[in-house]
């Protein structure tokens, strides 16, 4: 057994699902963590506005407090663990804790996505650590991998399934042919989706996580306005089936791609060639594929949510913080941020990709010629086209895949096509990867 050198005092702020899990692990595995790190991780305070609700762990009364200031100001507290989520008052708590000389561990993806730069700057000025492994992909140690394990690399792209709820819904639609509505309902009743699932299904949660990964991987501060975001609501089982016929699986992807010294950033449902590893990541699981110059392609896979996987990530951050304090191992958090080779965020209009388009057209001579004429005059070349059997009053699905084209050209072609008298419903546009 390693001799215990020292003790670190911890204050956990936020005693919800993740907070309870972290508190439970700190109490029940204290000895194990001490043996592993050589440091006694001592839980000193657990803070929450609500101390009445029943939790999965019982905590000695003297540890419990409703006062955040009591935790932050206490001279013996070394690490403040912020687990309340949201921007306010989490930002103020973290800022105050850093100013008071405390190190910080947080799981707060929204806060880091929108205020990360200010918070990292504050930590640097204060000479304190801030760790945030649980903010992206729950139990998958992707942040550590990017900023430490892969820190010698130049990244070409980071492509992830970063939202378990959306992945669960699309997987159910793919597997059982469920409608979006039915799959969402099922996700809610099995506890995968929140009662208000908008952040997840509209792609915003993935965008927050992509902003964090992009800062680390490409050294580029990314704001929400830099990321093109589309949700999964418009996906229907029929498009999943057509995509499958061509060898593709529809996945909720978050994509950060280097193109020269520019970075393109987008979150949208994507047709991914079924042979790719990310295509077989189903249910609520997350996965991140990285392409970098020294290591080539790597894929990280695992549970992106849940109290135990997320608790695992938070505890590993607490251990890292404790090691930094006791052994003086400086965190490498700014090494990645200082790579900064990316000069510009590419506009979505200029992104080039392949497309899947589903037109609902009247079955009449010349309709297909008209559609392909508009595509051609907008520099869009068709790679495959299928007209499915007539199903309802003369309206047929015409489904195509295109070669690579510019987004702006595709959008203007689509606008013209949607305006044709022979097009009976808004066309469905999806992008391809692989
Ligand atoms: N709501 C997220 C998801 C989990 O569905 O993946 C927490 O980041």
Short mmCIF file of C-alpha atoms and ligand atoms in Angstrom, two decimals:
data_model
loop_
_atom_site.label_atom_id
_atom_site.label_comp_id
_atom_site.label_asym_id
_atom_site.label_seq_id
_atom_site.Cartn_x
_atom_site.Cartn_y
_atom_site.Cartn_z
CA UNK A 1 0.00 0.00 0.00
CA UNK A 2 1.20 3.52 -0.85
CA UNK A 3 1.90 5.57 2.23
CA UNK A 4 -0.69 8.32 2.67
CA UNK A 5 1.05 11.64 2.17
CA UNK A 6 -1.73 14.03 2.59
CA UNK A 7 -5.37 14.89 2.74
CA UNK A 8 -7.54 16.94 0.37
CA UNK A 9 -10.78 18.46 1.57
CA UNK A 10 -13.69 18.45 -0.83
CA UNK A 11 -16.94 20.40 -0.96
CA UNK A 12 -19.64 19.07 -3.28
CA UNK A 13 -22.16 21.72 -4.41
CA UNK A 14 -25.32 20.15 -5.86
CA UNK A 15 -26.80 17.08 -4.22
CA UNK A 16 -28.93 15.84 -7.12
CA UNK A 17 -28.55 12.61 -9.06
CA UNK A 18 -24.90 13.09 -10.01
CA UNK A 19 -24.06 14.82 -6.72
CA UNK A 20 -25.46 11.88 -4.73
CA UNK A 21 -23.49 9.44 -6.83
CA UNK A 22 -20.23 11.36 -6.30
CA UNK A 23 -20.88 11.70 -2.56
CA UNK A 24 -21.63 7.97 -2.30
CA UNK A 25 -18.43 7.05 -4.13
CA UNK A 26 -16.34 9.41 -2.01
CA UNK A 27 -17.77 7.94 1.19
CA UNK A 28 -17.81 4.28 0.21
CA UNK A 29 -14.55 4.09 -1.71
CA UNK A 30 -12.47 6.48 0.35
CA UNK A 31 -9.97 3.80 1.26
CA UNK A 32 -9.64 2.49 -2.28
CA UNK A 33 -9.11 6.00 -3.64
CA UNK A 34 -6.50 6.64 -0.95
CA UNK A 35 -4.67 3.45 -1.87
CA UNK A 36 -4.71 4.41 -5.54
CA UNK A 37 -3.63 8.02 -5.24
CA UNK A 38 -1.75 8.09 -1.96
CA UNK A 39 -4.05 10.96 -1.01
CA UNK A 40 -6.97 10.92 1.41
CA UNK A 41 -9.95 12.39 -0.46
CA UNK A 42 -11.93 13.78 2.43
CA UNK A 43 -15.51 14.84 1.78
CA UNK A 44 -16.03 17.83 4.04
CA UNK A 45 -19.26 19.48 2.84
CA UNK A 46 -22.28 18.59 0.76
CA UNK A 47 -24.26 21.66 -0.22
CA UNK A 48 -27.75 21.97 -1.68
CA UNK A 49 -30.75 24.26 -1.28
CA UNK A 50 -32.89 21.20 -0.68
CA UNK A 51 -31.66 18.99 2.11
CA UNK A 52 -35.01 17.33 2.77
CA UNK A 53 -35.49 15.09 -0.28
CA UNK A 54 -34.49 11.50 0.13
CA UNK A 55 -31.19 10.51 -1.50
CA UNK A 56 -29.56 7.21 -2.31
CA UNK A 57 -26.84 7.93 0.25
CA UNK A 58 -26.94 9.04 3.83
CA UNK A 59 -24.53 11.75 4.82
CA UNK A 60 -23.42 12.73 8.34
CA UNK A 61 -25.46 15.79 9.37
CA UNK A 62 -22.38 17.92 10.06
CA UNK A 63 -21.39 17.71 6.39
CA UNK A 64 -24.67 19.09 5.09
CA UNK A 65 -25.16 22.78 4.42
CA UNK A 66 -27.41 25.07 2.43
CA UNK A 67 -24.77 27.78 2.27
CA UNK A 68 -22.48 27.78 -0.77
CA UNK A 69 -20.45 30.57 0.79
CA UNK A 70 -19.72 28.40 3.80
CA UNK A 71 -18.13 25.85 1.45
CA UNK A 72 -16.25 28.34 -0.71
CA UNK A 73 -14.98 30.44 2.18
CA UNK A 74 -13.92 27.62 4.45
CA UNK A 75 -10.13 27.85 4.73
CA UNK A 76 -9.69 24.06 4.76
CA UNK A 77 -11.61 23.35 1.55
CA UNK A 78 -9.23 22.56 -1.33
CA UNK A 79 -11.62 21.52 -4.09
CA UNK A 80 -15.12 22.71 -4.93
CA UNK A 81 -17.10 20.25 -7.05
CA UNK A 82 -19.87 22.06 -8.93
CA UNK A 83 -22.73 19.73 -9.86
CA UNK A 84 -25.75 21.99 -10.03
CA UNK A 85 -25.64 22.57 -13.81
CA UNK A 86 -26.94 25.55 -15.80
CA UNK A 87 -25.20 28.88 -16.29
CA UNK A 88 -26.37 30.72 -13.17
CA UNK A 89 -25.51 30.56 -10.33
CA UNK A 90 -22.95 27.89 -11.36
CA UNK A 91 -20.75 30.52 -13.04
CA UNK A 92 -20.73 32.72 -9.94
CA UNK A 93 -20.00 29.75 -7.68
CA UNK A 94 -17.04 28.62 -9.81
CA UNK A 95 -15.69 32.14 -10.20
CA UNK A 96 -15.94 32.80 -6.46
CA UNK A 97 -14.35 29.46 -5.65
CA UNK A 98 -11.37 30.18 -7.94
CA UNK A 99 -11.00 33.67 -6.48
CA UNK A 100 -10.98 32.12 -3.03
CA UNK A 101 -8.06 29.92 -4.12
CA UNK A 102 -10.04 26.71 -4.49
CA UNK A 103 -9.57 24.25 -7.31
CA UNK A 104 -12.69 23.34 -9.25
CA UNK A 105 -14.22 20.22 -10.73
CA UNK A 106 -17.39 20.61 -12.79
CA UNK A 107 -19.67 18.55 -15.02
CA UNK A 108 -21.31 21.64 -16.48
CA UNK A 109 -21.25 21.42 -20.30
CA UNK A 110 -23.62 24.33 -20.89
CA UNK A 111 -21.58 26.68 -18.74
CA UNK A 112 -18.27 25.67 -20.33
CA UNK A 113 -19.73 25.91 -23.83
CA UNK A 114 -20.99 29.43 -23.35
CA UNK A 115 -18.58 30.84 -20.74
CA UNK A 116 -15.61 28.49 -20.99
CA UNK A 117 -13.10 31.10 -22.12
CA UNK A 118 -13.81 33.42 -19.19
CA UNK A 119 -13.74 30.55 -16.71
CA UNK A 120 -10.46 29.08 -18.00
CA UNK A 121 -8.92 32.55 -17.94
CA UNK A 122 -10.04 33.02 -14.36
CA UNK A 123 -8.53 29.64 -13.40
CA UNK A 124 -5.26 30.55 -15.09
CA UNK A 125 -5.10 33.92 -13.35
CA UNK A 126 -5.91 32.31 -10.02
CA UNK A 127 -3.31 29.60 -10.63
CA UNK A 128 -5.92 26.97 -9.88
CA UNK A 129 -7.01 23.80 -11.65
CA UNK A 130 -10.34 23.30 -13.34
CA UNK A 131 -11.28 19.82 -14.53
CA UNK A 132 -14.44 18.94 -16.46
CA UNK A 133 -14.27 15.37 -17.74
CA UNK A 134 -17.95 14.67 -17.00
CA UNK A 135 -19.11 17.52 -19.24
CA UNK A 136 -18.74 15.47 -22.44
CA UNK A 137 -19.70 11.83 -23.01
CA UNK A 138 -20.22 10.99 -19.30
CA UNK A 139 -17.99 8.10 -18.35
CA UNK A 140 -15.89 8.10 -21.53
CA UNK A 141 -12.55 9.79 -20.74
CA UNK A 142 -12.51 11.74 -23.99
CA UNK A 143 -11.32 15.04 -22.53
CA UNK A 144 -8.34 13.42 -20.90
CA UNK A 145 -7.62 11.57 -24.15
CA UNK A 146 -7.64 14.76 -26.21
CA UNK A 147 -5.75 17.03 -23.90
CA UNK A 148 -3.26 14.54 -22.55
CA UNK A 149 -3.08 11.27 -24.46
CA UNK A 150 -3.23 12.89 -27.89
CA UNK A 151 -1.58 16.22 -27.10
CA UNK A 152 1.25 15.65 -29.62
CA UNK A 153 -1.20 15.40 -32.53
CA UNK A 154 -2.70 17.78 -35.01
CA UNK A 155 -6.38 16.94 -35.29
CA UNK A 156 -8.08 16.57 -38.66
CA UNK A 157 -11.55 15.92 -37.32
CA UNK A 158 -13.62 14.99 -34.30
CA UNK A 159 -16.93 13.28 -35.09
CA UNK A 160 -19.17 12.22 -32.25
CA UNK A 161 -22.46 10.78 -31.18
CA UNK A 162 -22.60 13.04 -28.15
CA UNK A 163 -26.27 12.89 -27.26
CA UNK A 164 -27.59 9.62 -25.92
CA UNK A 165 -31.24 10.67 -26.08
CA UNK A 166 -31.12 11.40 -29.83
CA UNK A 167 -29.13 8.27 -30.48
CA UNK A 168 -31.65 6.21 -28.53
CA UNK A 169 -34.57 7.68 -30.49
CA UNK A 170 -32.96 7.17 -33.92
CA UNK A 171 -31.92 3.64 -32.93
CA UNK A 172 -35.51 2.75 -32.02
CA UNK A 173 -36.74 4.26 -35.27
CA UNK A 174 -34.11 2.27 -37.16
CA UNK A 175 -34.59 -1.01 -35.35
CA UNK A 176 -38.33 -1.15 -34.85
CA UNK A 177 -39.53 1.30 -37.46
CA UNK A 178 -41.03 3.47 -34.71
CA UNK A 179 -42.13 7.00 -35.54
CA UNK A 180 -40.19 9.89 -34.02
CA UNK A 181 -43.07 10.65 -31.66
CA UNK A 182 -43.40 7.05 -30.44
CA UNK A 183 -39.64 6.66 -30.01
CA UNK A 184 -39.44 9.91 -28.03
CA UNK A 185 -42.28 8.78 -25.78
CA UNK A 186 -40.54 5.50 -25.17
CA UNK A 187 -37.24 7.29 -24.42
CA UNK A 188 -39.08 9.39 -21.85
CA UNK A 189 -40.78 6.46 -20.17
CA UNK A 190 -37.51 4.51 -19.95
CA UNK A 191 -35.75 7.50 -18.38
CA UNK A 192 -33.45 8.31 -21.32
CA UNK A 193 -35.18 11.54 -22.28
CA UNK A 194 -36.22 14.39 -20.03
CA UNK A 195 -39.84 15.51 -19.89
CA UNK A 196 -38.68 18.60 -21.81
CA UNK A 197 -36.33 16.96 -24.29
CA UNK A 198 -35.75 20.02 -26.50
CA UNK A 199 -32.05 20.57 -25.68
CA UNK A 200 -31.36 16.96 -26.66
CA UNK A 201 -33.52 16.44 -29.74
CA UNK A 202 -32.84 19.87 -31.21
CA UNK A 203 -29.10 19.19 -31.17
CA UNK A 204 -28.14 21.89 -28.66
CA UNK A 205 -26.74 19.51 -26.05
CA UNK A 206 -24.46 18.01 -28.72
CA UNK A 207 -23.43 21.50 -29.81
CA UNK A 208 -22.40 22.40 -26.25
CA UNK A 209 -20.25 19.29 -26.07
CA UNK A 210 -18.79 19.89 -29.53
CA UNK A 211 -17.76 23.40 -28.47
CA UNK A 212 -15.81 21.95 -25.54
CA UNK A 213 -14.11 19.26 -27.65
CA UNK A 214 -13.24 21.79 -30.34
CA UNK A 215 -11.55 24.11 -27.88
CA UNK A 216 -9.40 21.24 -26.66
CA UNK A 217 -8.75 19.57 -29.99
CA UNK A 218 -8.31 22.56 -32.27
CA UNK A 219 -7.41 25.32 -29.83
CA UNK A 220 -10.31 27.37 -31.10
CA UNK A 221 -12.78 29.16 -28.91
CA UNK A 222 -16.14 28.23 -30.37
CA UNK A 223 -19.39 30.04 -29.67
CA UNK A 224 -22.85 28.59 -30.23
CA UNK A 225 -23.26 30.89 -33.25
CA UNK A 226 -20.28 29.14 -34.88
CA UNK A 227 -22.02 25.76 -34.90
CA UNK A 228 -24.68 24.88 -37.44
CA UNK A 229 -27.35 22.95 -35.52
CA UNK A 230 -30.23 20.82 -36.78
CA UNK A 231 -32.29 18.47 -34.61
CA UNK A 232 -33.61 15.01 -35.35
CA UNK A 233 -37.35 15.83 -35.31
CA UNK A 234 -37.73 15.81 -39.08
CA UNK A 235 -36.48 12.23 -39.48
CA UNK A 236 -39.11 9.70 -40.48
CA UNK A 237 -38.89 5.88 -40.60
CA UNK A 238 -39.19 5.99 -44.37
CA UNK A 239 -36.01 8.07 -44.76
CA UNK A 240 -34.21 5.69 -42.43
CA UNK A 241 -35.34 2.82 -44.67
CA UNK A 242 -34.27 4.53 -47.94
CA UNK A 243 -30.91 5.38 -46.37
CA UNK A 244 -30.49 1.76 -45.33
CA UNK A 245 -31.22 0.57 -48.88
CA UNK A 246 -28.15 2.57 -49.95
CA UNK A 247 -26.00 1.18 -47.13
CA UNK A 248 -26.31 4.09 -44.69
CA UNK A 249 -27.45 4.43 -41.07
CA UNK A 250 -28.95 7.70 -39.82
CA UNK A 251 -26.99 8.97 -36.80
CA UNK A 252 -27.11 12.17 -34.73
CA UNK A 253 -23.60 13.45 -35.40
CA UNK A 254 -21.60 16.37 -34.07
CA UNK A 255 -18.84 17.14 -36.55
CA UNK A 256 -15.76 19.33 -36.21
CA UNK A 257 -13.54 19.25 -39.31
CA UNK A 258 -10.34 21.04 -40.13
CA UNK A 259 -10.12 22.32 -43.68
CA UNK A 260 -6.77 24.06 -44.06
CA UNK A 261 -6.70 26.66 -41.32
CA UNK A 262 -10.49 26.74 -41.10
CA UNK A 263 -12.78 24.70 -38.92
CA UNK A 264 -16.30 23.64 -39.86
CA UNK A 265 -18.69 22.79 -37.04
CA UNK A 266 -22.08 21.21 -37.38
CA UNK A 267 -24.61 19.08 -35.53
CA UNK A 268 -27.25 17.30 -37.61
CA UNK A 269 -28.74 13.91 -38.32
CA UNK A 270 -26.36 12.31 -40.82
CA UNK A 271 -26.36 9.35 -43.18
CA UNK A 272 -23.29 7.41 -42.19
CA UNK A 273 -22.02 4.46 -44.20
CA UNK A 274 -23.14 1.40 -42.24
CA UNK A 275 -19.66 -0.11 -42.30
CA UNK A 276 -18.30 2.67 -40.05
CA UNK A 277 -17.94 1.95 -36.35
CA UNK A 278 -20.09 4.89 -35.31
CA UNK A 279 -22.99 3.43 -37.32
CA UNK A 280 -23.20 0.49 -34.97
CA UNK A 281 -23.27 2.62 -31.84
CA UNK A 282 -26.90 2.33 -30.83
CA UNK A 283 -29.21 2.97 -27.92
CA UNK A 284 -28.21 5.68 -25.47
CA UNK A 285 -24.49 5.10 -26.01
CA UNK A 286 -22.02 7.80 -27.04
CA UNK A 287 -18.97 7.46 -29.28
CA UNK A 288 -16.34 9.80 -30.57
CA UNK A 289 -14.15 9.20 -33.57
CA UNK A 290 -10.96 11.21 -33.87
CA UNK A 291 -8.67 11.51 -36.86
CA UNK A 292 -5.29 12.96 -36.05
CA UNK A 293 -1.92 13.08 -37.82
CA UNK A 294 0.15 10.81 -35.55
CA UNK A 295 -2.35 8.26 -34.32
CA UNK A 296 -4.68 8.13 -37.33
CA UNK A 297 -8.24 7.16 -36.52
CA UNK A 298 -9.37 6.29 -33.00
CA UNK A 299 -12.81 5.60 -31.64
CA UNK A 300 -13.93 6.06 -28.02
CA UNK A 301 -17.18 4.42 -26.98
CA UNK A 302 -19.27 4.17 -23.82
CA UNK A 303 -22.05 5.48 -21.62
CA UNK A 304 -22.53 9.20 -22.03
CA UNK A 305 -24.88 9.68 -19.10
CA UNK A 306 -26.09 8.05 -15.91
CA UNK A 307 -25.07 8.50 -12.31
CA UNK A 308 -22.32 5.88 -12.17
CA UNK A 309 -20.49 6.67 -15.47
CA UNK A 310 -20.75 10.40 -14.77
CA UNK A 311 -19.70 9.85 -11.15
CA UNK A 312 -16.68 7.93 -12.44
CA UNK A 313 -15.61 10.94 -14.53
CA UNK A 314 -16.09 13.40 -11.66
CA UNK A 315 -14.08 11.25 -9.25
CA UNK A 316 -11.25 10.91 -11.76
CA UNK A 317 -11.17 14.73 -11.98
CA UNK A 318 -11.08 14.97 -8.18
CA UNK A 319 -8.14 12.55 -8.16
CA UNK A 320 -6.33 14.61 -10.82
CA UNK A 321 -6.95 17.78 -8.86
CA UNK A 322 -5.68 16.14 -5.68
CA UNK A 323 -2.54 14.93 -7.50
CA UNK A 324 -1.94 18.42 -8.88
CA UNK A 325 -2.19 19.84 -5.36
CA UNK A 326 -0.13 17.22 -3.56
CA UNK A 327 2.42 16.21 -6.17
CA UNK A 328 2.52 19.48 -8.09
CA UNK A 329 1.62 17.79 -11.37
CA UNK A 330 0.47 20.73 -13.44
CA UNK A 331 -2.57 20.02 -15.54
CA UNK A 332 -2.14 20.25 -19.29
CA UNK A 333 -5.44 22.01 -19.82
CA UNK A 334 -3.96 24.98 -21.64
CA UNK A 335 -1.57 23.07 -23.85
CA UNK A 336 -4.43 22.15 -26.14
CA UNK A 337 -5.95 25.60 -26.05
CA UNK A 338 -2.64 27.12 -27.06
CA UNK A 339 -2.31 25.02 -30.23
CA UNK A 340 -4.54 27.59 -31.94
CA UNK A 341 -3.72 26.77 -35.56
CA UNK A 342 -7.28 27.40 -36.67
CA UNK A 343 -7.74 30.92 -37.92
CA UNK A 344 -11.37 30.92 -38.89
CA UNK A 345 -14.67 29.11 -38.52
CA UNK A 346 -15.97 28.08 -41.91
CA UNK A 347 -19.44 29.39 -42.76
CA UNK A 348 -22.07 26.69 -43.20
CA UNK A 349 -22.84 28.13 -46.65
CA UNK A 350 -19.31 27.19 -47.75
CA UNK A 351 -19.28 23.67 -46.33
CA UNK A 352 -19.09 20.97 -49.00
CA UNK A 353 -20.70 17.61 -48.36
CA UNK A 354 -22.81 14.95 -50.03
CA UNK A 355 -26.59 15.03 -49.64
CA UNK A 356 -29.63 12.80 -49.42
CA UNK A 357 -32.81 14.47 -50.66
CA UNK A 358 -36.36 13.15 -50.53
CA UNK A 359 -38.78 14.96 -52.82
CA UNK A 360 -42.53 14.33 -52.75
CA UNK A 361 -43.60 14.96 -56.31
CA UNK A 362 -46.58 14.48 -58.57
CA UNK A 363 -45.99 11.48 -60.80
CA UNK A 364 -46.03 13.22 -64.16
CA UNK A 365 -43.73 13.23 -67.20
CA UNK A 366 -40.88 15.71 -66.96
CA UNK A 367 -40.90 16.17 -63.15
CA UNK A 368 -37.64 14.36 -62.58
CA UNK A 369 -36.06 16.24 -65.50
CA UNK A 370 -37.14 19.53 -63.94
CA UNK A 371 -35.69 18.62 -60.54
CA UNK A 372 -32.39 17.42 -61.95
CA UNK A 373 -32.21 20.50 -64.19
CA UNK A 374 -32.43 22.79 -61.16
CA UNK A 375 -29.84 20.74 -59.31
CA UNK A 376 -27.53 20.80 -62.34
CA UNK A 377 -27.79 24.53 -62.81
CA UNK A 378 -26.75 24.91 -59.14
CA UNK A 379 -23.62 22.78 -59.61
CA UNK A 380 -25.11 19.74 -57.93
CA UNK A 381 -24.47 16.39 -59.50
CA UNK A 382 -26.70 13.40 -58.71
CA UNK A 383 -24.98 10.13 -57.83
CA UNK A 384 -28.06 7.85 -57.39
CA UNK A 385 -31.77 8.30 -57.79
CA UNK A 386 -34.74 6.11 -57.00
CA UNK A 387 -38.39 6.76 -57.65
CA UNK A 388 -40.44 4.64 -55.33
CA UNK A 389 -43.79 3.11 -56.26
CA UNK A 390 -46.80 5.36 -56.38
CA UNK A 391 -48.46 5.32 -52.96
CA UNK A 392 -51.05 8.02 -52.67
CA UNK A 393 -52.96 10.21 -55.08
CA UNK A 394 -50.24 10.57 -57.68
CA UNK A 395 -47.57 11.70 -55.17
CA UNK A 396 -44.38 9.69 -55.29
CA UNK A 397 -41.19 9.83 -53.28
CA UNK A 398 -38.18 10.65 -55.45
CA UNK A 399 -35.08 10.01 -53.41
CA UNK A 400 -31.54 10.87 -54.41
CA UNK A 401 -27.97 11.00 -53.26
CA UNK A 402 -25.73 13.72 -54.64
CA UNK A 403 -22.02 14.04 -55.13
CA UNK A 404 -20.27 16.61 -52.98
CA UNK A 405 -21.81 20.06 -53.34
CA UNK A 406 -21.69 23.40 -51.60
CA UNK A 407 -24.34 23.98 -48.93
CA UNK A 408 -25.31 27.36 -50.33
CA UNK A 409 -25.93 25.84 -53.79
CA UNK A 410 -27.97 23.03 -52.29
CA UNK A 411 -30.12 25.42 -50.26
CA UNK A 412 -30.87 27.64 -53.24
CA UNK A 413 -31.66 24.64 -55.45
CA UNK A 414 -33.96 23.25 -52.79
CA UNK A 415 -35.79 26.52 -52.44
CA UNK A 416 -36.50 26.56 -56.17
CA UNK A 417 -37.55 22.90 -56.21
CA UNK A 418 -39.83 23.30 -53.18
CA UNK A 419 -41.52 26.14 -55.08
CA UNK A 420 -42.48 23.93 -58.04
CA UNK A 421 -46.19 23.23 -58.43
CA UNK A 422 -45.39 19.53 -58.81
CA UNK A 423 -43.70 19.29 -55.38
CA UNK A 424 -46.31 18.52 -52.79
CA UNK A 425 -44.42 18.52 -49.52
CA UNK A 426 -41.31 20.21 -48.15
CA UNK A 427 -38.36 18.12 -49.30
CA UNK A 428 -36.23 16.34 -46.70
CA UNK A 429 -32.54 17.20 -46.86
CA UNK A 430 -29.94 15.19 -44.97
CA UNK A 431 -26.16 15.19 -45.19
CA UNK A 432 -23.82 12.26 -45.73
CA UNK A 433 -20.60 11.31 -44.04
CA UNK A 434 -18.12 8.71 -45.14
N1 LIG B 1 -28.89 14.60 -22.00
C1 LIG B 1 -27.64 14.04 -22.36
C2 LIG B 1 -27.84 12.94 -23.40
C3 LIG B 1 -26.89 13.40 -21.23
O1 LIG B 1 -28.96 12.61 -23.77
O2 LIG B 1 -26.82 12.45 -23.87
C4 LIG B 1 -26.11 14.35 -20.39
O3 LIG B 1 -25.12 15.03 -21.11
#
